[in-house]
PDB file of C-alpha atoms in Angstrom:
ATOM      1  CA  UNK A   1     114.723 206.330 167.776  1.00  0.00           C
ATOM      2  CA  UNK A   2     112.309 206.660 164.660  1.00  0.00           C
ATOM      3  CA  UNK A   3     112.134 204.448 161.453  1.00  0.00           C
ATOM      4  CA  UNK A   4     113.730 207.640 159.230  1.00  0.00           C
ATOM      5  CA  UNK A   5     116.558 207.887 162.039  1.00  0.00           C
ATOM      6  CA  UNK A   6     117.177 204.147 161.608  1.00  0.00           C
ATOM      7  CA  UNK A   7     117.393 204.344 157.982  1.00  0.00           C
ATOM      8  CA  UNK A   8     119.911 207.064 158.087  1.00  0.00           C
ATOM      9  CA  UNK A   9     121.963 204.875 160.156  1.00  0.00           C
ATOM     10  CA  UNK A  10     121.710 202.202 157.620  1.00  0.00           C
ATOM     11  CA  UNK A  11     122.591 203.870 154.585  1.00  0.00           C
ATOM     12  CA  UNK A  12     125.295 205.776 156.149  1.00  0.00           C
ATOM     13  CA  UNK A  13     127.463 203.105 157.981  1.00  0.00           C
ATOM     14  CA  UNK A  14     130.981 203.356 156.731  1.00  0.00           C
ATOM     15  CA  UNK A  15     132.749 200.016 156.155  1.00  0.00           C
ATOM     16  CA  UNK A  16     136.478 199.597 155.566  1.00  0.00           C
ATOM     17  CA  UNK A  17     138.598 196.676 154.921  1.00  0.00           C
ATOM     18  CA  UNK A  18     139.443 196.867 158.894  1.00  0.00           C
ATOM     19  CA  UNK A  19     135.898 196.921 159.525  1.00  0.00           C
ATOM     20  CA  UNK A  20     135.253 193.727 157.818  1.00  0.00           C
ATOM     21  CA  UNK A  21     138.165 192.100 159.254  1.00  0.00           C
ATOM     22  CA  UNK A  22     137.439 193.161 162.630  1.00  0.00           C
ATOM     23  CA  UNK A  23     133.789 191.995 162.401  1.00  0.00           C
ATOM     24  CA  UNK A  24     134.963 188.206 161.224  1.00  0.00           C
ATOM     25  CA  UNK A  25     137.084 188.331 164.192  1.00  0.00           C
ATOM     26  CA  UNK A  26     134.318 189.233 166.793  1.00  0.00           C
ATOM     27  CA  UNK A  27     131.886 186.866 165.226  1.00  0.00           C
ATOM     28  CA  UNK A  28     134.444 184.218 164.271  1.00  0.00           C
ATOM     29  CA  UNK A  29     133.613 184.160 160.891  1.00  0.00           C
ATOM     30  CA  UNK A  30     134.765 184.340 157.341  1.00  0.00           C
ATOM     31  CA  UNK A  31     131.831 186.511 155.863  1.00  0.00           C
ATOM     32  CA  UNK A  32     132.042 188.547 152.723  1.00  0.00           C
ATOM     33  CA  UNK A  33     131.834 192.148 152.678  1.00  0.00           C
ATOM     34  CA  UNK A  34     128.421 192.106 151.085  1.00  0.00           C
ATOM     35  CA  UNK A  35     127.537 189.307 153.787  1.00  0.00           C
ATOM     36  CA  UNK A  36     128.677 191.583 156.213  1.00  0.00           C
ATOM     37  CA  UNK A  37     126.796 194.798 155.246  1.00  0.00           C
ATOM     38  CA  UNK A  38     123.680 192.442 154.769  1.00  0.00           C
ATOM     39  CA  UNK A  39     124.138 191.094 158.681  1.00  0.00           C
ATOM     40  CA  UNK A  40     124.476 194.487 159.937  1.00  0.00           C
ATOM     41  CA  UNK A  41     121.667 196.082 158.058  1.00  0.00           C
ATOM     42  CA  UNK A  42     119.221 192.949 159.086  1.00  0.00           C
ATOM     43  CA  UNK A  43     120.430 193.552 162.864  1.00  0.00           C
ATOM     44  CA  UNK A  44     119.339 197.029 162.638  1.00  0.00           C
ATOM     45  CA  UNK A  45     116.217 196.801 161.147  1.00  0.00           C
ATOM     46  CA  UNK A  46     115.303 194.069 163.819  1.00  0.00           C
ATOM     47  CA  UNK A  47     117.008 195.799 166.876  1.00  0.00           C
ATOM     48  CA  UNK A  48     114.543 195.999 170.031  1.00  0.00           C
ATOM     49  CA  UNK A  49     116.773 198.400 171.654  1.00  0.00           C
ATOM     50  CA  UNK A  50     118.507 201.581 170.244  1.00  0.00           C
ATOM     51  CA  UNK A  51     120.190 204.065 172.842  1.00  0.00           C
ATOM     52  CA  UNK A  52     122.272 207.069 171.660  1.00  0.00           C
ATOM     53  CA  UNK A  53     124.639 208.138 174.496  1.00  0.00           C
ATOM     54  CA  UNK A  54     126.656 211.296 173.698  1.00  0.00           C
ATOM     55  CA  UNK A  55     128.610 210.546 170.148  1.00  0.00           C
ATOM     56  CA  UNK A  56     127.812 206.568 170.492  1.00  0.00           C
ATOM     57  CA  UNK A  57     125.038 204.961 169.141  1.00  0.00           C
ATOM     58  CA  UNK A  58     124.255 201.259 170.994  1.00  0.00           C
ATOM     59  CA  UNK A  59     122.017 198.895 169.095  1.00  0.00           C
ATOM     60  CA  UNK A  60     121.058 195.424 170.486  1.00  0.00           C
ATOM     61  CA  UNK A  61     118.968 193.101 168.480  1.00  0.00           C
ATOM     62  CA  UNK A  62     118.270 189.512 169.782  1.00  0.00           C
ATOM     63  CA  UNK A  63     117.359 187.894 166.948  1.00  0.00           C
ATOM     64  CA  UNK A  64     120.911 187.837 165.609  1.00  0.00           C
ATOM     65  CA  UNK A  65     122.302 188.248 169.264  1.00  0.00           C
ATOM     66  CA  UNK A  66     124.364 191.258 168.188  1.00  0.00           C
ATOM     67  CA  UNK A  67     125.330 194.431 169.881  1.00  0.00           C
ATOM     68  CA  UNK A  68     126.436 197.002 167.382  1.00  0.00           C
ATOM     69  CA  UNK A  69     128.019 200.266 168.517  1.00  0.00           C
ATOM     70  CA  UNK A  70     128.310 203.083 165.865  1.00  0.00           C
ATOM     71  CA  UNK A  71     129.820 206.685 165.913  1.00  0.00           C
ATOM     72  CA  UNK A  72     127.017 209.030 165.520  1.00  0.00           C
ATOM     73  CA  UNK A  73     129.035 211.681 163.617  1.00  0.00           C
ATOM     74  CA  UNK A  74     130.934 209.880 160.995  1.00  0.00           C
ATOM     75  CA  UNK A  75     128.818 206.360 161.322  1.00  0.00           C
ATOM     76  CA  UNK A  76     131.898 204.327 161.374  1.00  0.00           C
ATOM     77  CA  UNK A  77     131.369 201.021 163.523  1.00  0.00           C
ATOM     78  CA  UNK A  78     132.980 201.073 166.601  1.00  0.00           C
ATOM     79  CA  UNK A  79     132.109 197.212 167.991  1.00  0.00           C
ATOM     80  CA  UNK A  80     130.195 194.305 166.857  1.00  0.00           C
ATOM     81  CA  UNK A  81     130.173 191.939 169.951  1.00  0.00           C
ATOM     82  CA  UNK A  82     128.032 188.834 170.090  1.00  0.00           C
ATOM     83  CA  UNK A  83     125.404 188.679 173.081  1.00  0.00           C
ATOM     84  CA  UNK A  84     124.815 185.685 175.110  1.00  0.00           C
ATOM     85  CA  UNK A  85     121.147 184.473 174.748  1.00  0.00           C
ATOM     86  CA  UNK A  86     118.888 185.611 177.248  1.00  0.00           C
ATOM     87  CA  UNK A  87     117.302 182.725 179.305  1.00  0.00           C
ATOM     88  CA  UNK A  88     114.310 182.890 179.731  1.00  0.00           C
ATOM     89  CA  UNK A  89     112.549 181.019 182.788  1.00  0.00           C
ATOM     90  CA  UNK A  90     109.798 178.578 181.851  1.00  0.00           C
ATOM     91  CA  UNK A  91     106.377 180.128 183.129  1.00  0.00           C
ATOM     92  CA  UNK A  92     104.661 177.825 185.420  1.00  0.00           C
ATOM     93  CA  UNK A  93     101.723 176.322 183.788  1.00  0.00           C
ATOM     94  CA  UNK A  94      98.383 174.876 184.969  1.00  0.00           C
ATOM     95  CA  UNK A  95      97.339 172.077 182.339  1.00  0.00           C
ATOM     96  CA  UNK A  96      93.861 170.395 182.087  1.00  0.00           C
ATOM     97  CA  UNK A  97      92.978 167.133 180.513  1.00  0.00           C
ATOM     98  CA  UNK A  98      89.519 166.049 179.962  1.00  0.00           C
ATOM     99  CA  UNK A  99      88.248 162.922 179.265  1.00  0.00           C
ATOM    100  CA  UNK A 100      85.056 160.615 178.209  1.00  0.00           C
ATOM    101  CA  UNK A 101      84.865 157.255 177.417  1.00  0.00           C
ATOM    102  CA  UNK A 102      82.091 157.117 174.882  1.00  0.00           C
ATOM    103  CA  UNK A 103      81.624 159.185 171.562  1.00  0.00           C
ATOM    104  CA  UNK A 104      78.025 160.050 173.107  1.00  0.00           C
ATOM    105  CA  UNK A 105      79.324 161.790 176.302  1.00  0.00           C
ATOM    106  CA  UNK A 106      80.149 165.602 176.355  1.00  0.00           C
ATOM    107  CA  UNK A 107      83.080 167.195 177.459  1.00  0.00           C
ATOM    108  CA  UNK A 108      81.797 170.573 177.916  1.00  0.00           C
ATOM    109  CA  UNK A 109      80.994 170.260 181.611  1.00  0.00           C
ATOM    110  CA  UNK A 110      84.522 168.969 182.346  1.00  0.00           C
ATOM    111  CA  UNK A 111      86.097 171.801 180.147  1.00  0.00           C
ATOM    112  CA  UNK A 112      84.335 174.356 182.367  1.00  0.00           C
ATOM    113  CA  UNK A 113      85.312 173.039 185.587  1.00  0.00           C
ATOM    114  CA  UNK A 114      88.660 172.770 184.319  1.00  0.00           C
ATOM    115  CA  UNK A 115      88.741 176.464 183.107  1.00  0.00           C
ATOM    116  CA  UNK A 116      87.391 177.553 186.663  1.00  0.00           C
ATOM    117  CA  UNK A 117      90.095 175.817 188.440  1.00  0.00           C
ATOM    118  CA  UNK A 118      92.858 177.894 186.220  1.00  0.00           C
ATOM    119  CA  UNK A 119      93.586 175.630 183.660  1.00  0.00           C
ATOM    120  CA  UNK A 120      95.483 177.546 180.909  1.00  0.00           C
ATOM    121  CA  UNK A 121      95.657 174.984 178.288  1.00  0.00           C
ATOM    122  CA  UNK A 122      93.631 171.961 178.197  1.00  0.00           C
ATOM    123  CA  UNK A 123      93.903 168.995 176.242  1.00  0.00           C
ATOM    124  CA  UNK A 124      90.859 166.916 175.424  1.00  0.00           C
ATOM    125  CA  UNK A 125      89.963 162.962 174.735  1.00  0.00           C
ATOM    126  CA  UNK A 126      87.219 161.152 173.638  1.00  0.00           C
ATOM    127  CA  UNK A 127      87.813 157.150 173.123  1.00  0.00           C
ATOM    128  CA  UNK A 128      86.098 155.552 170.272  1.00  0.00           C
ATOM    129  CA  UNK A 129      85.076 151.797 170.389  1.00  0.00           C
ATOM    130  CA  UNK A 130      87.311 149.801 172.774  1.00  0.00           C
ATOM    131  CA  UNK A 131      91.066 151.376 172.124  1.00  0.00           C
ATOM    132  CA  UNK A 132      92.514 152.190 175.116  1.00  0.00           C
ATOM    133  CA  UNK A 133      95.270 154.513 173.511  1.00  0.00           C
ATOM    134  CA  UNK A 134      95.194 157.972 174.712  1.00  0.00           C
ATOM    135  CA  UNK A 135      97.145 160.136 172.315  1.00  0.00           C
ATOM    136  CA  UNK A 136      95.981 163.665 174.024  1.00  0.00           C
ATOM    137  CA  UNK A 137      96.961 162.204 177.454  1.00  0.00           C
ATOM    138  CA  UNK A 138     100.637 161.383 176.143  1.00  0.00           C
ATOM    139  CA  UNK A 139     101.280 165.069 174.232  1.00  0.00           C
ATOM    140  CA  UNK A 140     100.381 166.653 177.705  1.00  0.00           C
ATOM    141  CA  UNK A 141     102.589 164.104 179.713  1.00  0.00           C
ATOM    142  CA  UNK A 142     105.323 165.236 177.187  1.00  0.00           C
ATOM    143  CA  UNK A 143     104.557 168.958 177.911  1.00  0.00           C
ATOM    144  CA  UNK A 144     104.525 168.847 181.464  1.00  0.00           C
ATOM    145  CA  UNK A 145     107.737 170.171 183.637  1.00  0.00           C
ATOM    146  CA  UNK A 146     108.844 170.943 187.171  1.00  0.00           C
ATOM    147  CA  UNK A 147     106.164 172.929 189.191  1.00  0.00           C
ATOM    148  CA  UNK A 148     103.450 172.748 186.566  1.00  0.00           C
ATOM    149  CA  UNK A 149     100.170 171.536 187.922  1.00  0.00           C
ATOM    150  CA  UNK A 150      97.884 168.752 185.981  1.00  0.00           C
ATOM    151  CA  UNK A 151      94.350 169.481 186.665  1.00  0.00           C
ATOM    152  CA  UNK A 152      91.342 166.757 186.281  1.00  0.00           C
ATOM    153  CA  UNK A 153      87.958 167.021 187.570  1.00  0.00           C
ATOM    154  CA  UNK A 154      87.748 163.286 188.820  1.00  0.00           C
ATOM    155  CA  UNK A 155      90.514 160.458 189.201  1.00  0.00           C
ATOM    156  CA  UNK A 156      88.696 158.056 186.707  1.00  0.00           C
ATOM    157  CA  UNK A 157      89.472 160.650 184.052  1.00  0.00           C
ATOM    158  CA  UNK A 158      93.182 160.247 185.010  1.00  0.00           C
ATOM    159  CA  UNK A 159      93.657 156.547 184.615  1.00  0.00           C
ATOM    160  CA  UNK A 160      92.164 153.204 184.449  1.00  0.00           C
ATOM    161  CA  UNK A 161      92.143 152.223 187.686  1.00  0.00           C
ATOM    162  CA  UNK A 162      93.620 153.317 191.352  1.00  0.00           C
ATOM    163  CA  UNK A 163      97.100 151.399 190.902  1.00  0.00           C
ATOM    164  CA  UNK A 164      97.717 152.873 187.555  1.00  0.00           C
ATOM    165  CA  UNK A 165      96.817 156.692 188.762  1.00  0.00           C
ATOM    166  CA  UNK A 166      99.293 155.956 191.860  1.00  0.00           C
ATOM    167  CA  UNK A 167     102.225 154.860 189.926  1.00  0.00           C
ATOM    168  CA  UNK A 168     101.471 158.143 187.382  1.00  0.00           C
ATOM    169  CA  UNK A 169     101.111 160.510 190.415  1.00  0.00           C
ATOM    170  CA  UNK A 170     104.341 158.936 192.002  1.00  0.00           C
ATOM    171  CA  UNK A 171     106.480 159.397 188.651  1.00  0.00           C
ATOM    172  CA  UNK A 172     104.885 163.017 188.644  1.00  0.00           C
ATOM    173  CA  UNK A 173     105.828 163.854 192.117  1.00  0.00           C
ATOM    174  CA  UNK A 174     109.466 162.468 191.014  1.00  0.00           C
ATOM    175  CA  UNK A 175     109.480 165.155 188.411  1.00  0.00           C
ATOM    176  CA  UNK A 176     108.317 167.878 190.731  1.00  0.00           C
ATOM    177  CA  UNK A 177     104.744 168.285 189.063  1.00  0.00           C
ATOM    178  CA  UNK A 178     101.507 168.886 191.240  1.00  0.00           C
ATOM    179  CA  UNK A 179      98.097 166.914 190.476  1.00  0.00           C
ATOM    180  CA  UNK A 180      95.068 168.563 191.184  1.00  0.00           C
ATOM    181  CA  UNK A 181      91.982 166.548 191.225  1.00  0.00           C
ATOM    182  CA  UNK A 182      88.990 168.787 191.785  1.00  0.00           C
ATOM    183  CA  UNK A 183      86.747 166.402 193.464  1.00  0.00           C
ATOM    184  CA  UNK A 184      89.515 165.391 195.878  1.00  0.00           C
ATOM    185  CA  UNK A 185      91.913 167.976 196.383  1.00  0.00           C
ATOM    186  CA  UNK A 186      95.691 168.977 195.303  1.00  0.00           C
ATOM    187  CA  UNK A 187      98.049 166.348 195.730  1.00  0.00           C
ATOM    188  CA  UNK A 188     101.658 167.292 195.911  1.00  0.00           C
ATOM    189  CA  UNK A 189     104.447 166.927 198.688  1.00  0.00           C
ATOM    190  CA  UNK A 190     102.486 168.766 201.555  1.00  0.00           C
ATOM    191  CA  UNK A 191     101.417 167.030 204.579  1.00  0.00           C
ATOM    192  CA  UNK A 192      97.637 167.323 203.078  1.00  0.00           C
ATOM    193  CA  UNK A 193      98.648 165.991 199.709  1.00  0.00           C
ATOM    194  CA  UNK A 194     100.949 162.961 201.128  1.00  0.00           C
ATOM    195  CA  UNK A 195      97.499 162.426 203.340  1.00  0.00           C
ATOM    196  CA  UNK A 196      95.489 162.463 200.251  1.00  0.00           C
ATOM    197  CA  UNK A 197      98.124 159.912 198.441  1.00  0.00           C
ATOM    198  CA  UNK A 198      98.281 157.834 201.764  1.00  0.00           C
ATOM    199  CA  UNK A 199      94.352 156.937 201.067  1.00  0.00           C
ATOM    200  CA  UNK A 200      94.662 156.585 197.766  1.00  0.00           C
ATOM    201  CA  UNK A 201      97.426 153.785 198.237  1.00  0.00           C
ATOM    202  CA  UNK A 202      95.160 152.135 200.686  1.00  0.00           C
ATOM    203  CA  UNK A 203      92.240 152.089 198.151  1.00  0.00           C
ATOM    204  CA  UNK A 204      94.798 150.756 195.954  1.00  0.00           C
ATOM    205  CA  UNK A 205      95.799 148.128 198.022  1.00  0.00           C
ATOM    206  CA  UNK A 206      92.086 147.157 198.722  1.00  0.00           C
ATOM    207  CA  UNK A 207      91.560 146.909 194.853  1.00  0.00           C
ATOM    208  CA  UNK A 208      94.579 144.889 194.312  1.00  0.00           C
ATOM    209  CA  UNK A 209      93.983 142.435 196.841  1.00  0.00           C
ATOM    210  CA  UNK A 210      89.951 142.243 195.664  1.00  0.00           C
ATOM    211  CA  UNK A 211      91.540 141.402 192.098  1.00  0.00           C
ATOM    212  CA  UNK A 212      93.946 138.668 193.335  1.00  0.00           C
ATOM    213  CA  UNK A 213      90.971 137.354 195.181  1.00  0.00           C
ATOM    214  CA  UNK A 214      88.726 137.256 192.115  1.00  0.00           C
ATOM    215  CA  UNK A 215      91.911 136.103 189.703  1.00  0.00           C
ATOM    216  CA  UNK A 216      92.900 133.037 192.025  1.00  0.00           C
ATOM    217  CA  UNK A 217      88.842 132.196 191.979  1.00  0.00           C
ATOM    218  CA  UNK A 218      89.233 132.495 188.093  1.00  0.00           C
ATOM    219  CA  UNK A 219      92.031 130.379 188.001  1.00  0.00           C
ATOM    220  CA  UNK A 220      90.754 127.721 190.163  1.00  0.00           C
ATOM    221  CA  UNK A 221      88.148 127.299 188.029  1.00  0.00           C
ATOM    222  CA  UNK A 222      89.872 127.676 184.912  1.00  0.00           C
ATOM    223  CA  UNK A 223      91.964 124.633 186.454  1.00  0.00           C
ATOM    224  CA  UNK A 224      89.306 122.347 187.243  1.00  0.00           C
ATOM    225  CA  UNK A 225      87.419 123.154 183.758  1.00  0.00           C
ATOM    226  CA  UNK A 226      90.279 123.820 181.173  1.00  0.00           C
ATOM    227  CA  UNK A 227      92.829 120.980 180.330  1.00  0.00           C
ATOM    228  CA  UNK A 228      94.706 123.372 178.237  1.00  0.00           C
ATOM    229  CA  UNK A 229      95.059 126.244 180.866  1.00  0.00           C
ATOM    230  CA  UNK A 230      98.398 127.640 181.505  1.00  0.00           C
ATOM    231  CA  UNK A 231      99.236 130.296 184.330  1.00  0.00           C
ATOM    232  CA  UNK A 232     101.137 133.285 184.147  1.00  0.00           C
ATOM    233  CA  UNK A 233     101.250 136.671 181.880  1.00  0.00           C
ATOM    234  CA  UNK A 234     104.230 139.227 181.154  1.00  0.00           C
ATOM    235  CA  UNK A 235     103.793 142.523 183.410  1.00  0.00           C
ATOM    236  CA  UNK A 236     103.004 145.219 181.085  1.00  0.00           C
ATOM    237  CA  UNK A 237     103.273 148.926 181.574  1.00  0.00           C
ATOM    238  CA  UNK A 238     100.967 151.731 179.789  1.00  0.00           C
ATOM    239  CA  UNK A 239     102.824 153.992 177.160  1.00  0.00           C
ATOM    240  CA  UNK A 240     102.016 157.061 179.865  1.00  0.00           C
ATOM    241  CA  UNK A 241     103.927 154.976 182.318  1.00  0.00           C
ATOM    242  CA  UNK A 242     106.762 154.606 180.310  1.00  0.00           C
ATOM    243  CA  UNK A 243     106.590 158.219 179.076  1.00  0.00           C
ATOM    244  CA  UNK A 244     107.074 159.088 182.397  1.00  0.00           C
ATOM    245  CA  UNK A 245     109.900 156.972 183.243  1.00  0.00           C
ATOM    246  CA  UNK A 246     111.759 158.235 180.289  1.00  0.00           C
ATOM    247  CA  UNK A 247     111.436 161.928 181.562  1.00  0.00           C
ATOM    248  CA  UNK A 248     113.158 160.549 184.789  1.00  0.00           C
ATOM    249  CA  UNK A 249     115.922 159.241 182.990  1.00  0.00           C
ATOM    250  CA  UNK A 250     116.404 162.588 180.734  1.00  0.00           C
ATOM    251  CA  UNK A 251     116.818 164.102 184.190  1.00  0.00           C
ATOM    252  CA  UNK A 252     119.798 162.227 184.766  1.00  0.00           C
ATOM    253  CA  UNK A 253     118.463 159.083 187.102  1.00  0.00           C
ATOM    254  CA  UNK A 254     119.789 155.813 186.806  1.00  0.00           C
ATOM    255  CA  UNK A 255     118.049 152.926 185.930  1.00  0.00           C
ATOM    256  CA  UNK A 256     118.208 151.241 189.530  1.00  0.00           C
ATOM    257  CA  UNK A 257     116.594 154.688 190.641  1.00  0.00           C
ATOM    258  CA  UNK A 258     113.613 154.892 188.330  1.00  0.00           C
ATOM    259  CA  UNK A 259     112.943 151.143 189.011  1.00  0.00           C
ATOM    260  CA  UNK A 260     113.062 151.785 192.641  1.00  0.00           C
ATOM    261  CA  UNK A 261     110.577 154.884 192.265  1.00  0.00           C
ATOM    262  CA  UNK A 262     108.677 152.970 189.513  1.00  0.00           C
ATOM    263  CA  UNK A 263     108.665 149.564 190.179  1.00  0.00           C
ATOM    264  CA  UNK A 264     109.153 148.924 186.311  1.00  0.00           C
ATOM    265  CA  UNK A 265     112.377 146.742 185.745  1.00  0.00           C
ATOM    266  CA  UNK A 266     115.379 147.946 184.365  1.00  0.00           C
ATOM    267  CA  UNK A 267     115.504 145.942 181.154  1.00  0.00           C
ATOM    268  CA  UNK A 268     112.033 146.724 180.550  1.00  0.00           C
ATOM    269  CA  UNK A 269     112.747 150.502 180.911  1.00  0.00           C
ATOM    270  CA  UNK A 270     115.447 149.880 178.329  1.00  0.00           C
ATOM    271  CA  UNK A 271     113.835 148.206 175.777  1.00  0.00           C
ATOM    272  CA  UNK A 272     110.418 150.437 175.914  1.00  0.00           C
ATOM    273  CA  UNK A 273     112.784 153.628 175.768  1.00  0.00           C
ATOM    274  CA  UNK A 274     114.217 152.504 172.545  1.00  0.00           C
ATOM    275  CA  UNK A 275     110.851 152.742 171.149  1.00  0.00           C
ATOM    276  CA  UNK A 276     110.751 156.420 172.355  1.00  0.00           C
ATOM    277  CA  UNK A 277     113.998 157.438 170.795  1.00  0.00           C
TER     278      UNK A 277
END
């Protein structure tokens, strides 16, 4: 229909007291006649679909979730009904993450590689000074959802160490999100992805063993040379790990299930979740 035809419909609609009562009943409202006329007028002008079938004109406007049927001869409103909102399935998205650890380094090379790999939206991050906060990475994690893919150029762009990377990947697995490390491969629930994950686990275990050895040597030295030395340090988790655990909670997992998948204690989860809410 042309704009002129739409204007003709709007200007010639016939309203009666019965029409107002009917519309309020259908919409479950108690609108005044003036408001009803304004509502119908706005709905028609914003309509995305106008069809004439014989003596009836059907008008559909998703903005107001209204379907209006008008008699084309006398312009009486035959029906006004609320329509169900159309549920659009989220489009699967490929996200990229680029990071450099000093202000002197450039992000351009990483960004080019991420684009070539199909990244549709890229989050960029530069560390300043000695801070380890990654606000852009947190924003990215909040955006990720089922079937999305996170693309990074190298493992060290993703996490501070292999252990942290594995923990994040494991939580992404639980959320059904794929991780594509360009110099290693796609990590998902396929046999190849699981193989890569197993290799990562072996490296992580080796890294942990080396850390334990060095830590023990350091403790032994401190015990001998520092009379005020006290052993023990509370286990901490990064904001990124807590955010991913929180998303598991939003999916309906219990604290016990999240603890089994992430290794983070229930009390820690409850305490840290309060800072997110």
